[in-house]
């Protein structure tokens, strides 16, 4: 199968880097998105998100004529869907973006096309997507009815890249490819071999879907363990970071790091897809989510206690000032999605008992939820103003702040960055 033109649906944190990498292999890539601003920005060779080195790859791909963005689907040899899969209601997966992506490409599908779902999806989503396409295009045959001889081939191949390292991991990570038939997998593997240097391993679509959910749930459970330890250690007056580094010297122990909670669009979301599919069996996975979701409230309580002790000391005649260092969901990125740091900051503002200032070197404008409620300052200005300094994200800019420069301010270091 020759893949000369590939349509990537969804030009976000996954779709845009994927489109750019495929285009850099001199394949014609059409990027389809519903966001007119994003489409216009990309067609100027610029980007609307932050990811290291991405802009130069996009700039070159657009300048060389291999990448163009559009609002309307065009025919292609393969379609790669990378749209968000949020949850709705009581943590039920919301497949509406996948459905609308499927409906947008259905009119241009041609016999021989390959459609790949890359979005992290609950088990059964690839089959559902195939059904939506089949309903729109009764003139074409699909795997459920035609098996290996289907006109349209369909597979799930979950993205697994780490924000901040996307361009490298897109190429070097192994890929799990789950076709709806063996031939679907074969074609999908050929497509990925255009740019993937890792192994492309074939399985069923359902296993591929569950594999991605399993990877992120494993990480969530491990972080929940670390977060639970951090709260226990605080009570027992033990340095949790020292404890974990010592425990990890054991050859079969590898505990992750505690923090203010778990954020981002993946680890804080995907485990719920397993819980929703099998609620009676998913005790541990649900508990881990709940432990991680409770952590920001625990941190809030710590901050309030520290602020109260400032008031009791009589060192502050005004409302105690809290400096929140970091708002993003992890270090050295600008992504605020599901960020526990942002959640803590919002809760602090809503309590109205404290004055809050923020330092976040990776953004230039406060998010709407904080507009008018806090001041965005440089790290040194925020610290200078503060009675309580709360380190929420271990950005590289905060690593150089010396503990002594913080004087006798109250310090809450949720990331263990300034351990003595
Ligand atoms: N975190 C901790 N302690 C740790 C590690 C992470 O508190 O030891 C927190 C982070 O601060 C952050 C959250 O967890 O708030 C998630 O960060 P992350 O770096 O673990 O993961 P993501 O969400 O950026 O990317 C994950 C990755 N999945 C795994 O490592 C199993 C990535 O490979 C996936 O492609 C991505 O989810 C995704 O798109 O699903």
CSV table of C-alpha atoms and ligand atoms in Angstrom, one decimal:
chain,number,residue,atom,x,y,z
A,1,UNK,CA,0.0,0.0,0.0
A,2,UNK,CA,1.3,3.4,-1.0
A,3,UNK,CA,0.6,6.2,1.5
A,4,UNK,CA,1.3,9.5,-0.4
A,5,UNK,CA,-1.3,11.7,1.2
A,6,UNK,CA,-2.2,11.4,4.9
A,7,UNK,CA,-4.9,13.4,6.6
A,8,UNK,CA,-4.4,14.1,10.3
A,9,UNK,CA,-7.7,15.0,12.1
A,10,UNK,CA,-7.2,17.2,15.1
A,11,UNK,CA,-4.1,19.5,15.2
A,12,UNK,CA,-3.5,19.6,18.9
A,13,UNK,CA,-0.7,18.4,21.2
A,14,UNK,CA,-0.6,15.0,19.4
A,15,UNK,CA,-2.0,15.6,16.0
A,16,UNK,CA,0.2,18.6,15.0
A,17,UNK,CA,3.5,17.0,15.9
A,18,UNK,CA,2.5,13.8,14.2
A,19,UNK,CA,1.4,15.7,11.1
A,20,UNK,CA,4.7,17.6,11.1
A,21,UNK,CA,6.9,14.5,11.5
A,22,UNK,CA,5.1,12.6,8.7
A,23,UNK,CA,5.4,15.7,6.5
A,24,UNK,CA,9.2,15.8,7.3
A,25,UNK,CA,9.4,12.3,5.7
A,26,UNK,CA,8.2,14.0,2.5
A,27,UNK,CA,4.6,12.7,2.5
A,28,UNK,CA,1.8,15.1,1.8
A,29,UNK,CA,-0.1,15.8,5.0
A,30,UNK,CA,-3.4,17.5,5.2
A,31,UNK,CA,-4.2,18.7,8.8
A,32,UNK,CA,-7.9,19.0,9.5
A,33,UNK,CA,-9.1,21.0,12.4
A,34,UNK,CA,-12.3,22.8,13.5
A,35,UNK,CA,-10.3,25.8,15.0
A,36,UNK,CA,-9.9,28.4,12.2
A,37,UNK,CA,-7.2,30.3,14.2
A,38,UNK,CA,-5.1,27.1,14.6
A,39,UNK,CA,-5.5,26.4,10.8
A,40,UNK,CA,-4.5,29.9,9.9
A,41,UNK,CA,-1.5,29.9,12.3
A,42,UNK,CA,-0.2,26.6,11.0
A,43,UNK,CA,-0.5,27.6,7.4
A,44,UNK,CA,1.8,30.5,8.2
A,45,UNK,CA,4.3,28.0,9.5
A,46,UNK,CA,3.7,28.9,13.1
A,47,UNK,CA,2.2,26.9,16.0
A,48,UNK,CA,-0.6,27.6,18.5
A,49,UNK,CA,0.7,25.2,21.2
A,50,UNK,CA,4.0,24.9,23.0
A,51,UNK,CA,6.2,21.9,22.4
A,52,UNK,CA,10.0,22.1,22.2
A,53,UNK,CA,11.4,22.2,18.6
A,54,UNK,CA,7.9,21.8,17.0
A,55,UNK,CA,7.7,25.2,15.5
A,56,UNK,CA,10.8,24.7,13.3
A,57,UNK,CA,9.6,21.3,12.0
A,58,UNK,CA,6.2,22.8,11.2
A,59,UNK,CA,7.8,25.9,9.6
A,60,UNK,CA,9.9,23.7,7.3
A,61,UNK,CA,7.0,21.3,6.4
A,62,UNK,CA,4.8,24.1,5.4
A,63,UNK,CA,7.5,26.0,3.5
A,64,UNK,CA,8.4,22.8,1.6
A,65,UNK,CA,4.7,22.3,0.7
A,66,UNK,CA,4.3,19.0,2.5
A,67,UNK,CA,2.0,20.2,5.3
A,68,UNK,CA,-1.2,22.3,4.9
A,69,UNK,CA,-4.0,22.8,7.4
A,70,UNK,CA,-7.7,23.0,6.4
A,71,UNK,CA,-11.1,23.3,7.9
A,72,UNK,CA,-12.7,21.0,5.3
A,73,UNK,CA,-11.8,17.3,4.8
A,74,UNK,CA,-10.1,16.3,1.5
A,75,UNK,CA,-9.5,12.8,0.1
A,76,UNK,CA,-6.3,11.0,1.3
A,77,UNK,CA,-4.9,7.5,1.4
A,78,UNK,CA,-5.0,7.3,5.2
A,79,UNK,CA,-6.8,9.2,8.0
A,80,UNK,CA,-5.3,9.5,11.4
A,81,UNK,CA,-7.7,10.8,14.1
A,82,UNK,CA,-6.1,12.5,17.1
A,83,UNK,CA,-8.9,14.4,18.9
A,84,UNK,CA,-9.6,14.7,22.6
A,85,UNK,CA,-11.6,12.1,24.6
A,86,UNK,CA,-12.7,13.9,27.7
A,87,UNK,CA,-15.2,12.5,30.2
A,88,UNK,CA,-18.7,13.7,31.0
A,89,UNK,CA,-21.2,13.2,33.8
A,90,UNK,CA,-19.8,10.8,36.4
A,91,UNK,CA,-16.5,10.2,34.6
A,92,UNK,CA,-18.1,8.5,31.6
A,93,UNK,CA,-16.0,8.7,28.4
A,94,UNK,CA,-17.3,11.3,26.0
A,95,UNK,CA,-16.8,10.1,22.4
A,96,UNK,CA,-18.4,13.1,20.7
A,97,UNK,CA,-15.2,14.4,19.2
A,98,UNK,CA,-14.3,11.0,17.7
A,99,UNK,CA,-17.8,10.8,16.3
A,100,UNK,CA,-17.7,14.3,14.8
A,101,UNK,CA,-14.2,13.5,13.4
A,102,UNK,CA,-15.6,10.4,11.8
A,103,UNK,CA,-18.5,12.3,10.3
A,104,UNK,CA,-16.2,14.9,8.9
A,105,UNK,CA,-14.1,12.5,7.0
A,106,UNK,CA,-16.9,10.1,5.9
A,107,UNK,CA,-17.9,12.1,2.8
A,108,UNK,CA,-14.3,11.9,1.3
A,109,UNK,CA,-13.5,8.2,2.1
A,110,UNK,CA,-12.6,6.1,-0.8
A,111,UNK,CA,-12.2,2.3,-1.2
A,112,UNK,CA,-8.7,1.3,-0.1
A,113,UNK,CA,-8.5,4.0,2.7
A,114,UNK,CA,-7.0,3.3,6.1
A,115,UNK,CA,-8.6,5.0,9.1
A,116,UNK,CA,-6.6,5.0,12.4
A,117,UNK,CA,-7.9,6.1,15.7
A,118,UNK,CA,-5.0,7.5,17.8
A,119,UNK,CA,-7.1,9.2,20.5
A,120,UNK,CA,-6.9,7.5,23.9
A,121,UNK,CA,-10.2,5.6,23.9
A,122,UNK,CA,-12.4,3.3,26.0
A,123,UNK,CA,-12.5,-0.3,25.0
A,124,UNK,CA,-14.9,-0.7,22.0
A,125,UNK,CA,-14.4,2.9,20.7
A,126,UNK,CA,-12.7,1.8,17.5
A,127,UNK,CA,-15.6,-0.6,16.7
A,128,UNK,CA,-18.0,2.3,17.4
A,129,UNK,CA,-16.1,4.6,15.1
A,130,UNK,CA,-16.2,1.9,12.3
A,131,UNK,CA,-20.0,1.7,12.8
A,132,UNK,CA,-20.4,5.5,12.5
A,133,UNK,CA,-18.4,5.5,9.3
A,134,UNK,CA,-20.3,2.5,7.9
A,135,UNK,CA,-23.6,4.2,8.6
A,136,UNK,CA,-22.5,7.3,6.7
A,137,UNK,CA,-21.1,5.3,3.8
A,138,UNK,CA,-23.3,2.3,2.9
A,139,UNK,CA,-21.7,2.3,-0.5
A,140,UNK,CA,-18.3,1.1,1.1
A,141,UNK,CA,-17.6,-2.1,2.9
A,142,UNK,CA,-16.2,-2.2,6.5
A,143,UNK,CA,-14.3,-4.8,8.6
A,144,UNK,CA,-17.3,-5.9,10.7
A,145,UNK,CA,-19.2,-7.1,7.6
A,146,UNK,CA,-16.5,-7.7,5.1
A,147,UNK,CA,-13.5,-8.9,7.3
A,148,UNK,CA,-10.1,-8.8,5.6
A,149,UNK,CA,-11.7,-7.9,2.2
A,150,UNK,CA,-13.2,-4.6,3.5
A,151,UNK,CA,-12.9,-1.4,1.3
A,152,UNK,CA,-12.0,0.6,4.4
A,153,UNK,CA,-9.4,-0.6,6.9
A,154,UNK,CA,-9.6,0.5,10.5
A,155,UNK,CA,-7.2,0.3,13.4
A,156,UNK,CA,-6.5,1.7,16.8
A,157,UNK,CA,-2.9,2.9,17.5
A,158,UNK,CA,-2.8,4.9,20.7
A,159,UNK,CA,-0.4,7.7,21.0
A,160,UNK,CA,2.1,7.3,23.9
A,161,UNK,CA,4.3,10.4,23.7
A,162,UNK,CA,5.3,12.5,26.7
A,163,UNK,CA,4.6,16.2,26.5
A,164,UNK,CA,7.9,18.1,26.3
A,165,UNK,CA,9.5,15.1,24.5
A,166,UNK,CA,6.9,14.6,21.8
A,167,UNK,CA,9.1,14.9,18.7
A,168,UNK,CA,11.7,12.3,20.0
A,169,UNK,CA,9.2,9.9,21.5
A,170,UNK,CA,7.0,9.9,18.3
A,171,UNK,CA,9.9,8.4,16.4
A,172,UNK,CA,11.6,6.2,19.1
A,173,UNK,CA,8.6,4.8,21.1
A,174,UNK,CA,7.3,1.3,20.2
A,175,UNK,CA,3.7,1.4,18.9
A,176,UNK,CA,0.9,-1.0,19.7
A,177,UNK,CA,-1.3,-1.5,16.6
A,178,UNK,CA,-4.8,-3.0,16.9
A,179,UNK,CA,-6.5,-3.6,13.6
A,180,UNK,CA,-10.1,-4.6,13.3
A,181,UNK,CA,-8.8,-7.4,11.0
A,182,UNK,CA,-5.3,-8.8,10.4
A,183,UNK,CA,-5.1,-6.8,7.1
A,184,UNK,CA,-6.1,-3.6,8.8
A,185,UNK,CA,-3.2,-4.1,11.2
A,186,UNK,CA,-0.8,-4.9,8.4
A,187,UNK,CA,-1.7,-1.6,6.6
A,188,UNK,CA,-1.5,0.4,9.8
A,189,UNK,CA,1.9,-1.0,10.5
A,190,UNK,CA,3.1,0.1,7.0
A,191,UNK,CA,1.9,3.6,7.7
A,192,UNK,CA,3.7,3.9,11.1
A,193,UNK,CA,6.9,2.5,9.6
A,194,UNK,CA,7.1,5.7,7.6
A,195,UNK,CA,8.4,7.5,10.7
A,196,UNK,CA,8.5,5.2,13.7
A,197,UNK,CA,11.9,3.7,14.6
A,198,UNK,CA,10.6,1.7,17.5
A,199,UNK,CA,8.8,-1.7,17.1
A,200,UNK,CA,5.3,-1.7,15.7
A,201,UNK,CA,3.6,-4.6,17.5
A,202,UNK,CA,0.2,-5.9,16.3
A,203,UNK,CA,-2.7,-6.9,18.5
A,204,UNK,CA,-6.5,-6.6,18.5
A,205,UNK,CA,-8.1,-3.1,18.6
A,206,UNK,CA,-9.7,-3.9,22.0
A,207,UNK,CA,-6.3,-4.9,23.5
A,208,UNK,CA,-4.6,-1.8,22.0
A,209,UNK,CA,-7.3,0.4,23.6
A,210,UNK,CA,-6.9,-1.3,27.0
A,211,UNK,CA,-3.1,-1.2,26.7
A,212,UNK,CA,-3.1,2.6,26.6
A,213,UNK,CA,-5.5,2.9,29.5
A,214,UNK,CA,-3.4,0.4,31.5
A,215,UNK,CA,-0.2,2.3,31.0
A,216,UNK,CA,-1.7,5.5,32.3
A,217,UNK,CA,-3.5,3.8,35.1
A,218,UNK,CA,-0.3,2.1,36.2
A,219,UNK,CA,1.3,5.5,36.5
A,220,UNK,CA,-1.7,6.9,38.3
A,221,UNK,CA,-1.7,4.1,40.9
A,222,UNK,CA,2.0,4.5,41.4
A,223,UNK,CA,1.8,8.2,41.9
A,224,UNK,CA,-1.2,7.7,44.3
A,225,UNK,CA,1.0,5.5,46.4
A,226,UNK,CA,3.6,8.2,46.5
A,227,UNK,CA,1.0,10.9,47.3
A,228,UNK,CA,-0.5,8.7,50.1
A,229,UNK,CA,3.0,8.2,51.5
A,230,UNK,CA,3.7,11.9,51.5
A,231,UNK,CA,0.6,12.6,53.7
A,232,UNK,CA,1.5,9.7,56.0
A,233,UNK,CA,5.1,11.0,56.2
A,234,UNK,CA,4.0,14.5,57.0
A,235,UNK,CA,2.1,13.2,60.0
A,236,UNK,CA,5.1,11.1,61.1
A,237,UNK,CA,7.6,13.9,60.5
A,238,UNK,CA,9.6,11.9,57.9
A,239,UNK,CA,11.0,13.4,54.7
A,240,UNK,CA,9.1,11.5,52.0
A,241,UNK,CA,11.6,12.2,49.3
A,242,UNK,CA,14.4,10.8,51.3
A,243,UNK,CA,12.2,7.8,52.2
A,244,UNK,CA,11.3,7.1,48.6
A,245,UNK,CA,14.9,7.4,47.4
A,246,UNK,CA,16.0,4.9,50.0
A,247,UNK,CA,13.2,2.5,49.3
A,248,UNK,CA,14.0,2.7,45.6
A,249,UNK,CA,17.5,1.4,46.3
A,250,UNK,CA,15.8,-2.0,46.6
A,251,UNK,CA,16.2,-3.7,43.2
A,252,UNK,CA,12.4,-4.4,42.9
A,253,UNK,CA,11.0,-1.1,44.2
A,254,UNK,CA,10.4,1.9,42.0
A,255,UNK,CA,8.1,4.4,43.6
A,256,UNK,CA,7.3,7.6,41.7
A,257,UNK,CA,7.3,11.1,43.2
A,258,UNK,CA,4.6,12.8,45.2
A,259,UNK,CA,3.3,16.2,44.2
A,260,UNK,CA,0.3,18.5,44.7
A,261,UNK,CA,-1.9,16.1,42.7
A,262,UNK,CA,-2.1,14.6,39.2
A,263,UNK,CA,-2.9,16.7,36.2
A,264,UNK,CA,-2.9,16.8,32.5
A,265,UNK,CA,-5.4,15.4,30.0
A,266,UNK,CA,-4.2,11.8,30.3
A,267,UNK,CA,-3.3,10.3,33.6
A,268,UNK,CA,-6.0,12.2,35.5
A,269,UNK,CA,-8.7,11.1,32.9
A,270,UNK,CA,-7.9,7.7,31.3
A,271,UNK,CA,-8.2,5.5,34.4
A,272,UNK,CA,-11.8,6.5,34.7
A,273,UNK,CA,-12.4,4.8,31.3
A,274,UNK,CA,-11.5,1.5,32.9
A,275,UNK,CA,-13.6,2.3,36.0
A,276,UNK,CA,-16.6,3.2,33.8
A,277,UNK,CA,-16.3,0.0,31.8
A,278,UNK,CA,-15.9,-2.3,34.8
A,279,UNK,CA,-16.9,-0.5,38.0
A,280,UNK,CA,-17.3,-3.5,40.2
A,281,UNK,CA,-13.9,-4.8,39.5
A,282,UNK,CA,-11.9,-1.5,39.5
A,283,UNK,CA,-11.5,-0.8,43.2
A,284,UNK,CA,-7.7,0.0,43.2
A,285,UNK,CA,-7.9,2.1,40.0
A,286,UNK,CA,-10.8,4.1,41.4
A,287,UNK,CA,-9.1,4.5,44.8
A,288,UNK,CA,-5.9,5.8,43.1
A,289,UNK,CA,-7.8,8.4,41.2
A,290,UNK,CA,-9.5,9.5,44.4
A,291,UNK,CA,-6.3,9.7,46.4
A,292,UNK,CA,-4.7,11.8,43.7
A,293,UNK,CA,-7.8,14.0,43.4
A,294,UNK,CA,-7.8,14.6,47.1
A,295,UNK,CA,-4.2,15.7,47.2
A,296,UNK,CA,-4.8,19.3,46.2
A,297,UNK,CA,-7.3,19.7,49.1
A,298,UNK,CA,-4.7,18.3,51.5
A,299,UNK,CA,-2.2,20.9,50.1
A,300,UNK,CA,-4.8,23.7,50.5
A,301,UNK,CA,-5.2,22.7,54.1
A,302,UNK,CA,-1.5,22.8,54.7
A,303,UNK,CA,-1.4,26.3,53.1
A,304,UNK,CA,-4.2,27.5,55.3
A,305,UNK,CA,-2.5,26.2,58.4
A,306,UNK,CA,0.7,28.0,57.5
A,307,UNK,CA,-1.2,31.2,56.8
A,308,UNK,CA,-3.0,30.9,60.1
A,309,UNK,CA,0.3,30.5,61.9
A,310,UNK,CA,1.6,33.7,60.2
A,311,UNK,CA,-1.5,35.5,61.5
A,312,UNK,CA,-0.9,34.1,65.0
A,313,UNK,CA,2.7,35.1,65.0
A,314,UNK,CA,1.5,38.6,64.5
A,315,UNK,CA,4.1,39.0,61.8
A,316,UNK,CA,1.5,40.1,59.3
A,317,UNK,CA,-1.0,42.9,60.0
A,318,UNK,CA,-2.5,42.5,56.5
A,319,UNK,CA,-4.2,39.4,55.0
A,320,UNK,CA,-1.4,36.8,54.7
A,321,UNK,CA,0.1,36.8,51.2
A,322,UNK,CA,0.6,33.4,49.6
A,323,UNK,CA,2.9,33.1,46.6
A,324,UNK,CA,2.0,30.2,44.4
A,325,UNK,CA,5.1,29.2,42.3
A,326,UNK,CA,3.9,27.3,39.2
A,327,UNK,CA,0.4,26.8,37.6
A,328,UNK,CA,1.0,24.2,34.9
A,329,UNK,CA,0.3,20.5,35.4
A,330,UNK,CA,4.0,19.6,35.3
A,331,UNK,CA,7.4,21.2,34.9
A,332,UNK,CA,8.6,23.3,31.9
A,333,UNK,CA,5.5,23.3,29.8
A,334,UNK,CA,2.6,25.8,29.4
A,335,UNK,CA,-0.2,23.3,29.7
A,336,UNK,CA,-2.8,24.1,32.4
A,337,UNK,CA,-5.2,21.2,31.6
A,338,UNK,CA,-6.5,19.5,34.8
A,339,UNK,CA,-3.6,21.2,36.6
A,340,UNK,CA,-3.7,20.6,40.4
A,341,UNK,CA,-1.5,23.7,40.9
A,342,UNK,CA,-4.2,25.8,39.1
A,343,UNK,CA,-6.9,24.1,41.2
A,344,UNK,CA,-5.1,24.9,44.4
A,345,UNK,CA,-4.6,28.5,43.4
A,346,UNK,CA,-8.3,28.8,42.5
A,347,UNK,CA,-9.4,27.4,45.8
A,348,UNK,CA,-7.1,29.8,47.7
A,349,UNK,CA,-8.6,32.8,45.8
A,350,UNK,CA,-12.2,31.5,46.5
A,351,UNK,CA,-11.5,31.2,50.2
A,352,UNK,CA,-11.0,35.0,50.2
A,353,UNK,CA,-9.0,34.8,53.4
A,354,UNK,CA,-5.6,35.3,51.8
A,355,UNK,CA,-4.0,37.5,49.2
A,356,UNK,CA,-2.6,35.3,46.4
A,357,UNK,CA,0.3,36.1,44.0
A,358,UNK,CA,1.5,33.8,41.3
A,359,UNK,CA,4.7,33.2,39.4
A,360,UNK,CA,4.4,31.1,36.3
A,361,UNK,CA,7.3,31.7,33.9
A,362,UNK,CA,5.7,29.7,31.0
A,363,UNK,CA,2.6,31.9,30.5
A,364,UNK,CA,2.3,35.5,29.8
A,365,UNK,CA,-1.4,35.9,30.6
A,366,UNK,CA,-3.4,34.5,33.5
A,367,UNK,CA,-6.1,31.9,32.7
A,368,UNK,CA,-9.7,33.2,32.9
A,369,UNK,CA,-10.4,31.5,36.2
A,370,UNK,CA,-7.7,33.7,37.9
A,371,UNK,CA,-8.1,36.9,36.0
A,372,UNK,CA,-8.7,39.8,38.4
A,373,UNK,CA,-8.2,37.6,41.4
A,374,UNK,CA,-4.4,37.3,41.6
A,375,UNK,CA,-1.3,39.1,40.3
A,376,UNK,CA,1.1,37.4,37.9
A,377,UNK,CA,4.6,38.3,39.1
A,378,UNK,CA,8.2,37.2,38.5
A,379,UNK,CA,9.4,34.5,40.9
A,380,UNK,CA,11.5,37.0,42.9
A,381,UNK,CA,8.7,39.6,43.2
A,382,UNK,CA,6.2,36.9,44.2
A,383,UNK,CA,8.5,35.6,46.9
A,384,UNK,CA,9.3,39.1,48.2
A,385,UNK,CA,5.7,39.8,48.7
A,386,UNK,CA,4.8,36.5,50.3
A,387,UNK,CA,4.4,35.4,53.9
A,388,UNK,CA,3.9,31.8,52.7
A,389,UNK,CA,5.7,30.5,49.6
A,390,UNK,CA,4.1,27.4,48.0
A,391,UNK,CA,6.2,25.5,45.4
A,392,UNK,CA,3.6,23.8,43.2
A,393,UNK,CA,5.5,23.0,40.0
A,394,UNK,CA,9.2,22.1,39.8
A,395,UNK,CA,10.0,24.4,36.8
A,396,UNK,CA,13.7,24.8,36.1
A,397,UNK,CA,13.5,28.5,36.9
A,398,UNK,CA,12.6,27.6,40.5
A,399,UNK,CA,15.4,25.2,41.1
A,400,UNK,CA,18.0,28.0,41.5
A,401,UNK,CA,16.0,29.7,44.3
A,402,UNK,CA,18.1,29.1,47.4
A,403,UNK,CA,16.4,28.1,50.6
A,404,UNK,CA,18.3,30.9,52.4
A,405,UNK,CA,16.9,33.6,50.1
A,406,UNK,CA,13.4,32.6,51.4
A,407,UNK,CA,14.4,33.8,54.8
A,408,UNK,CA,12.0,32.8,57.5
A,409,UNK,CA,8.9,32.8,55.3
A,410,UNK,CA,6.7,29.7,55.7
A,411,UNK,CA,7.5,27.2,52.9
A,412,UNK,CA,5.3,24.5,51.5
A,413,UNK,CA,7.3,22.6,48.9
A,414,UNK,CA,4.9,20.1,47.3
A,415,UNK,CA,7.6,18.8,44.9
A,416,UNK,CA,10.5,18.4,47.3
A,417,UNK,CA,12.6,20.8,45.2
A,418,UNK,CA,14.1,22.7,48.0
A,419,UNK,CA,14.8,19.9,50.5
A,420,UNK,CA,17.5,20.8,52.9
B,1,LIG,N1,3.4,13.2,38.3
B,1,LIG,C1,3.7,13.1,39.7
B,1,LIG,N2,4.7,12.3,40.1
B,1,LIG,C2,5.5,11.6,39.2
B,1,LIG,C3,5.2,11.7,37.8
B,1,LIG,C4,4.2,12.5,37.4
B,1,LIG,O1,3.0,13.7,40.5
B,1,LIG,O2,6.4,10.9,39.7
B,1,LIG,C5,2.3,14.0,37.9
B,1,LIG,C6,2.8,15.2,37.0
B,1,LIG,O3,3.2,16.3,37.8
B,1,LIG,C7,1.5,15.5,36.3
B,1,LIG,C8,0.9,14.1,36.1
B,1,LIG,O4,1.5,13.3,37.0
B,1,LIG,O5,0.6,16.3,37.0
B,1,LIG,C9,1.1,13.5,34.7
B,1,LIG,O6,2.4,13.8,34.2
B,1,LIG,P1,3.3,12.6,33.5
B,1,LIG,O7,4.5,13.3,33.1
B,1,LIG,O8,3.3,11.4,34.3
B,1,LIG,O9,2.4,12.2,32.2
B,1,LIG,P2,1.7,13.0,31.0
B,1,LIG,O10,0.2,13.2,31.4
B,1,LIG,O11,2.4,14.2,30.6
B,1,LIG,O12,1.8,11.9,29.9
B,1,LIG,C10,1.3,10.6,30.1
B,1,LIG,C11,2.4,9.6,29.7
B,1,LIG,N3,2.0,8.3,30.1
B,1,LIG,C12,2.9,7.5,30.8
B,1,LIG,O13,4.0,7.8,31.1
B,1,LIG,C13,2.4,6.1,31.2
B,1,LIG,C14,2.6,9.7,28.2
B,1,LIG,O14,3.5,8.7,27.8
B,1,LIG,C15,1.3,9.5,27.5
B,1,LIG,O15,1.4,9.5,26.1
B,1,LIG,C16,0.4,10.6,27.9
B,1,LIG,O16,0.2,10.5,29.3
B,1,LIG,C17,-0.9,10.5,27.2
B,1,LIG,O17,-1.1,11.2,26.2
B,1,LIG,O18,-1.8,9.6,27.5
